[in-house]
Each structure stands twice: as structure tokens, then as C-alpha cells.
Coordinates of C-alpha atoms in Angstrom, one line a residue:
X1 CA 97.7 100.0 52.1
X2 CA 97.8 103.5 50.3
X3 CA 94.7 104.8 48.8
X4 CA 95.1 106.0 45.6
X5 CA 93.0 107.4 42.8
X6 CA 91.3 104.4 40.3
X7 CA 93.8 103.9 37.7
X8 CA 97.2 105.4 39.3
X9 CA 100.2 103.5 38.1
X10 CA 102.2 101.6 41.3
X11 CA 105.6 100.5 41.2
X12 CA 106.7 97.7 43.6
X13 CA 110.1 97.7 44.5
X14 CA 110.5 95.1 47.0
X15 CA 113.8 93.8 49.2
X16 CA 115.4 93.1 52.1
X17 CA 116.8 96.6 51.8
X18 CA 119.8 95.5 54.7
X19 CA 120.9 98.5 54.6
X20 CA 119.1 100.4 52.1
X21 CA 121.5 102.7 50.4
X22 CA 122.4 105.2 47.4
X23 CA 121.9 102.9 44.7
X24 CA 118.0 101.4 46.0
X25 CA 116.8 105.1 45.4
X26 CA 118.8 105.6 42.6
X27 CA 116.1 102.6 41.3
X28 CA 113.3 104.2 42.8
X29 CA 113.4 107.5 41.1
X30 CA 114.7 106.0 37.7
X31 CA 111.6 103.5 37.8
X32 CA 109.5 106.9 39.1
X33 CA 110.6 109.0 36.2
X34 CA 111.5 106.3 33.1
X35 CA 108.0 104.5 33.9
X36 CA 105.9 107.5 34.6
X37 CA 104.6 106.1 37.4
X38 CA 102.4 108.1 39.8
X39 CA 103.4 106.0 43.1
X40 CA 106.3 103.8 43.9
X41 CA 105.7 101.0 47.1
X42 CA 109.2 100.4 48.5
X43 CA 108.3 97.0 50.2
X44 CA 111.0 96.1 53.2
X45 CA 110.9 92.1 53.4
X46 CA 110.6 89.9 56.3
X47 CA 113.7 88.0 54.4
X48 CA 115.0 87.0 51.2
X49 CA 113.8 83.0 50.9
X50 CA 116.6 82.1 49.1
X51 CA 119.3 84.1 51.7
X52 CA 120.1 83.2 54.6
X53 CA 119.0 85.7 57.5
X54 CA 121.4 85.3 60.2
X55 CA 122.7 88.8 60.7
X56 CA 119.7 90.2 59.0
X57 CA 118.7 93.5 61.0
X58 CA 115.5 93.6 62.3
X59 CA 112.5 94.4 59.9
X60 CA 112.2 98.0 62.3
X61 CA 115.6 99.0 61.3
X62 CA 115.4 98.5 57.8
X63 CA 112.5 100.0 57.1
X64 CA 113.4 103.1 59.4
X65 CA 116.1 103.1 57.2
X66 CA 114.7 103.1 54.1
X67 CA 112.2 105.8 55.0
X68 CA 115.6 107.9 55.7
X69 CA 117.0 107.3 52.2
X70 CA 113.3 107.5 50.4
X71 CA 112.0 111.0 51.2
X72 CA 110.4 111.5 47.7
X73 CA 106.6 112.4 48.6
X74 CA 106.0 109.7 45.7
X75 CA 107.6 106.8 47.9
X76 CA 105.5 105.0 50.3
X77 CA 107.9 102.4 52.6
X78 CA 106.2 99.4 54.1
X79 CA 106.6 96.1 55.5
X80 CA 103.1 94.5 53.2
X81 CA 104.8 90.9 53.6
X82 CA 105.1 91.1 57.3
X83 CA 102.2 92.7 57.9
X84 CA 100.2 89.8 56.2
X85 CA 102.3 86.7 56.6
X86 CA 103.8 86.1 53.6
X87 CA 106.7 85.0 52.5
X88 CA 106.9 85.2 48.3
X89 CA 106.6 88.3 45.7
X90 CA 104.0 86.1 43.6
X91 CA 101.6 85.9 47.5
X92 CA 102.4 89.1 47.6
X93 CA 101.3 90.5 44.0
X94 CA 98.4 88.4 44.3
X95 CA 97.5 90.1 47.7
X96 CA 98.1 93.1 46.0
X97 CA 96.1 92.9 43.0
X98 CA 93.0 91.4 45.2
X99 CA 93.1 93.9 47.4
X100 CA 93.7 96.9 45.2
X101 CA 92.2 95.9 41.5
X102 CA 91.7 99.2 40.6
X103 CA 95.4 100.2 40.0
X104 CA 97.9 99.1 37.8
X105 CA 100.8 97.5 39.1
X106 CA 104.8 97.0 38.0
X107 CA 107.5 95.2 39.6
X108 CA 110.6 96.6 39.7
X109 CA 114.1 94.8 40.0
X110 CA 117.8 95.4 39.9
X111 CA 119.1 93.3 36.9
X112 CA 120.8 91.4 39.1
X113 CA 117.7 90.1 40.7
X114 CA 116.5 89.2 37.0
X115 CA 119.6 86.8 36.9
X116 CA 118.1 84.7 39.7
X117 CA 114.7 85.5 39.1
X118 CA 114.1 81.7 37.6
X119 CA 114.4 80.4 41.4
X120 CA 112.0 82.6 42.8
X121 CA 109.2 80.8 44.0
X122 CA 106.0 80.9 41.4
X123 CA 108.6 83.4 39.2
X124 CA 105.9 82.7 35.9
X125 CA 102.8 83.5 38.1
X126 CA 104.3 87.0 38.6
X127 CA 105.5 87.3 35.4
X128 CA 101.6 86.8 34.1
X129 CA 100.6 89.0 37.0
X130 CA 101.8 92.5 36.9
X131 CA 104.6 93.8 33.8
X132 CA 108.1 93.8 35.2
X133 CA 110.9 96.7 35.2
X134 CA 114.4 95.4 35.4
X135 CA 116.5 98.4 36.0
X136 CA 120.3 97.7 35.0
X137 CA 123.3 97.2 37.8
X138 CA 126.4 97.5 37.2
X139 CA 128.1 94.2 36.3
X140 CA 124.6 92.4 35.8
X141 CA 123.5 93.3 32.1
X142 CA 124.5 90.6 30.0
X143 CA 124.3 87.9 32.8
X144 CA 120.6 89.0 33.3
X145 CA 119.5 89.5 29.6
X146 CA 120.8 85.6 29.2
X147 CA 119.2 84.5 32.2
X148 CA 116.6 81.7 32.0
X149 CA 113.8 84.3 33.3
X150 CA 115.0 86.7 30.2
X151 CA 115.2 83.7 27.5
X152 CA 111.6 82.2 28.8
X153 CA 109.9 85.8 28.9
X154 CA 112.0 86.9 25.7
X155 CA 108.7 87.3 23.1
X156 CA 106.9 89.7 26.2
X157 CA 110.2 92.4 26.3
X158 CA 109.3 95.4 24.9
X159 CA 111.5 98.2 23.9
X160 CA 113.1 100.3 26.1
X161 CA 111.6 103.2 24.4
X162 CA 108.0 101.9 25.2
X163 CA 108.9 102.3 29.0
X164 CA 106.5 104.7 29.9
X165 CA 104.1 102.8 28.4
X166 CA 104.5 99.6 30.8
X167 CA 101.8 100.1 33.6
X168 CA 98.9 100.4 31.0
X169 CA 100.5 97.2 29.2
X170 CA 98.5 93.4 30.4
X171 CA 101.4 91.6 30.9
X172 CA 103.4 89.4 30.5
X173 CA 105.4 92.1 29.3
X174 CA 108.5 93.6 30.4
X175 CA 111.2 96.4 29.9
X176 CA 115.2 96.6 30.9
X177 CA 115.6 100.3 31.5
X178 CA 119.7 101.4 31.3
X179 CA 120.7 104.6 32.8
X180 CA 123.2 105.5 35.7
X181 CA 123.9 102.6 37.9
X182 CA 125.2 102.7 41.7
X183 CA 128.5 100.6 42.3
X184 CA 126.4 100.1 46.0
X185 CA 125.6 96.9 47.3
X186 CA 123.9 95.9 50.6
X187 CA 126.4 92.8 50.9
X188 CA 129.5 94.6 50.8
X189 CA 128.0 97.8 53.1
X190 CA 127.4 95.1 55.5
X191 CA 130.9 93.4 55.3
X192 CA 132.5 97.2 56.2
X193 CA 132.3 98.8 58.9
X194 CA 129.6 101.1 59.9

């Protein structure tokens, strides 16, 4: 794991990145930039527990991949979730925030990932564990901000406004940043030809 000064403010973008693209950084530097953030962890995953993974390219690939697409000095890619043997984001915080206690922490997710946040395994635990950035995608804003995720974590939104704000916050607490959004997806990139 990066070492990083006491205090610095860490954004965790996690995903199966297969492929990484466009719109993944277009994530990255928004949650860089709209959260003030000093560092950004771009977290390749074994696997998506509730996708299936035939098909998936190998872990090396992706996160080759990814370190292509994120060249911004402020963008560390790694494989924490492999490299430890574990399979969920709230294991993974929680590794995290053991093994780092000294920095401050945000998860960061497409809104479309807020939609089906509710199945995630442990989904509250995070959600009490780190403050949460949900960065909108195109066709995912309302569906997201009605989601059962949104509606239960509702009284800990804060304004958008407030954003930079969010890594010094003790969460719960959470932000939907808009902005430009990528028409990119990783499921229809895979489904044309490369």
C-alpha cells in the first residue's frame, strides 16, 4: 500500500475495470478535482460478486490496462483485493482503514453502481465506514437517487456544494457530484469488437 503523509485525503475507486476506458478516468479526475482529494486508489477487482466472470480478462490485463488509461501522477492502480484475498468493498474498507488509520478515506462510484448498491454485501457497514462519492452516468441519475441505498442513506447526503468538504466529514455522509458524463461502458466495449 502507498505511503502517504498523516492526514492525506484517499479516494477509492474500485471495479472490475474489463476494459477500463474513457469514462473510468473521466471519474477519477472528476472525484480528484470536485473532492479535493490529494490521492486517488484505482482498485482492479478479482470480480464483481454479483457478475458473472466467464469472459472476465485476467486481473494482469486489466490492471495493465488501467495503468495505460490512468497516467495522472495522483493515480495509484492496484489489485488490494487480490493481493489479500478478499472478495467484498466493506473487507476491503475495513482492511483499508486498519491498515492505514491515519488517512481519510472516500469511496467513489458511478451512479449506476449506487442503483445496485443495496445488494452489495455489508452495503451499510461501508456506508458507516468511509463517506461515499457517487459520480453521475449517463442514464443513471434518477434511477440511483431513488434507489433503496439513496432513500436509506437520504438524512447523511450532503450538498453538492459541500463536495470538497467530504473526506474531512465522519460518515455516514455522502455527495452525488454531476458534471460531464462518458456514454462508455465496459459491457458494450466488450460486446464490440476490439
Amino acid at each position: 500500500m502507498p505511503v502517504l503523509p498523516a492526514g492525506s485525503t484517499v479516494g477509492l475507486f474500485g471495479g472490475s475495470f474489463d476494459p477500463p476506458h474513457a469514462g473510468h478516468l473521466l471519474v477519477a479526475q472528476a472525484a480528484l478535482r470536485r473532492l479535493r482529494l490529494d490521492r486517488l486508489w484505482w482498485l482492479v477487482s478479482p470480480g464483481n460478486p454479483l457478475k458473472r466472470h466467464d469472459g472476465l480478462a485476467p486481473l494482469a490485463r486489466r490492471i495493465a490496462l488501467s495503468r495505460q488509461i490512468a497516467r495522472d501522477p495522483r493515480i495509484t492502480v492496484t489489485a488490494f483485493e487480490a493481493a489479500h484475498a478478499l472478495r467484498y468493498t466493506a473487507d476491503l474498507v475495513a482492511l483499508l482503514r486498519l491498515r492505514r488509520p491515519n488517512l481519510r478515506f472516500v469511496w467513489i462510484m458511478g451512479a449506476d453502481s449506487l442503483g445496485t448498491f443495496h445488494l452489495w454485501q455489508d452495503w451499510r457497514r461501508i456506508g458507516t465506514q468511509v463517506p461515499i462519492a457517487v459520480v453521475d452516468r449517463p442514464g443513471a441519475t434518477l434511477r440511483s437517487l431513488r434507489s433503496p441505498a439513496a432513500l436509506a442513506l437520504g438524512k447523511a447526503r450532503i450538498r453538492e456544494s459541500e463536495a470538497p468538504l467530504l473526506a474531512r466529514r465522519d460518515p455516514p455522509a455522502w455527495v452525488f457530484l454531476h458534471g460531464p458524463r462518458s456514454p462508455l461502458s465496459s459491457t458494450r466495449l466488450r460486446g464490440s469488437p476490439r
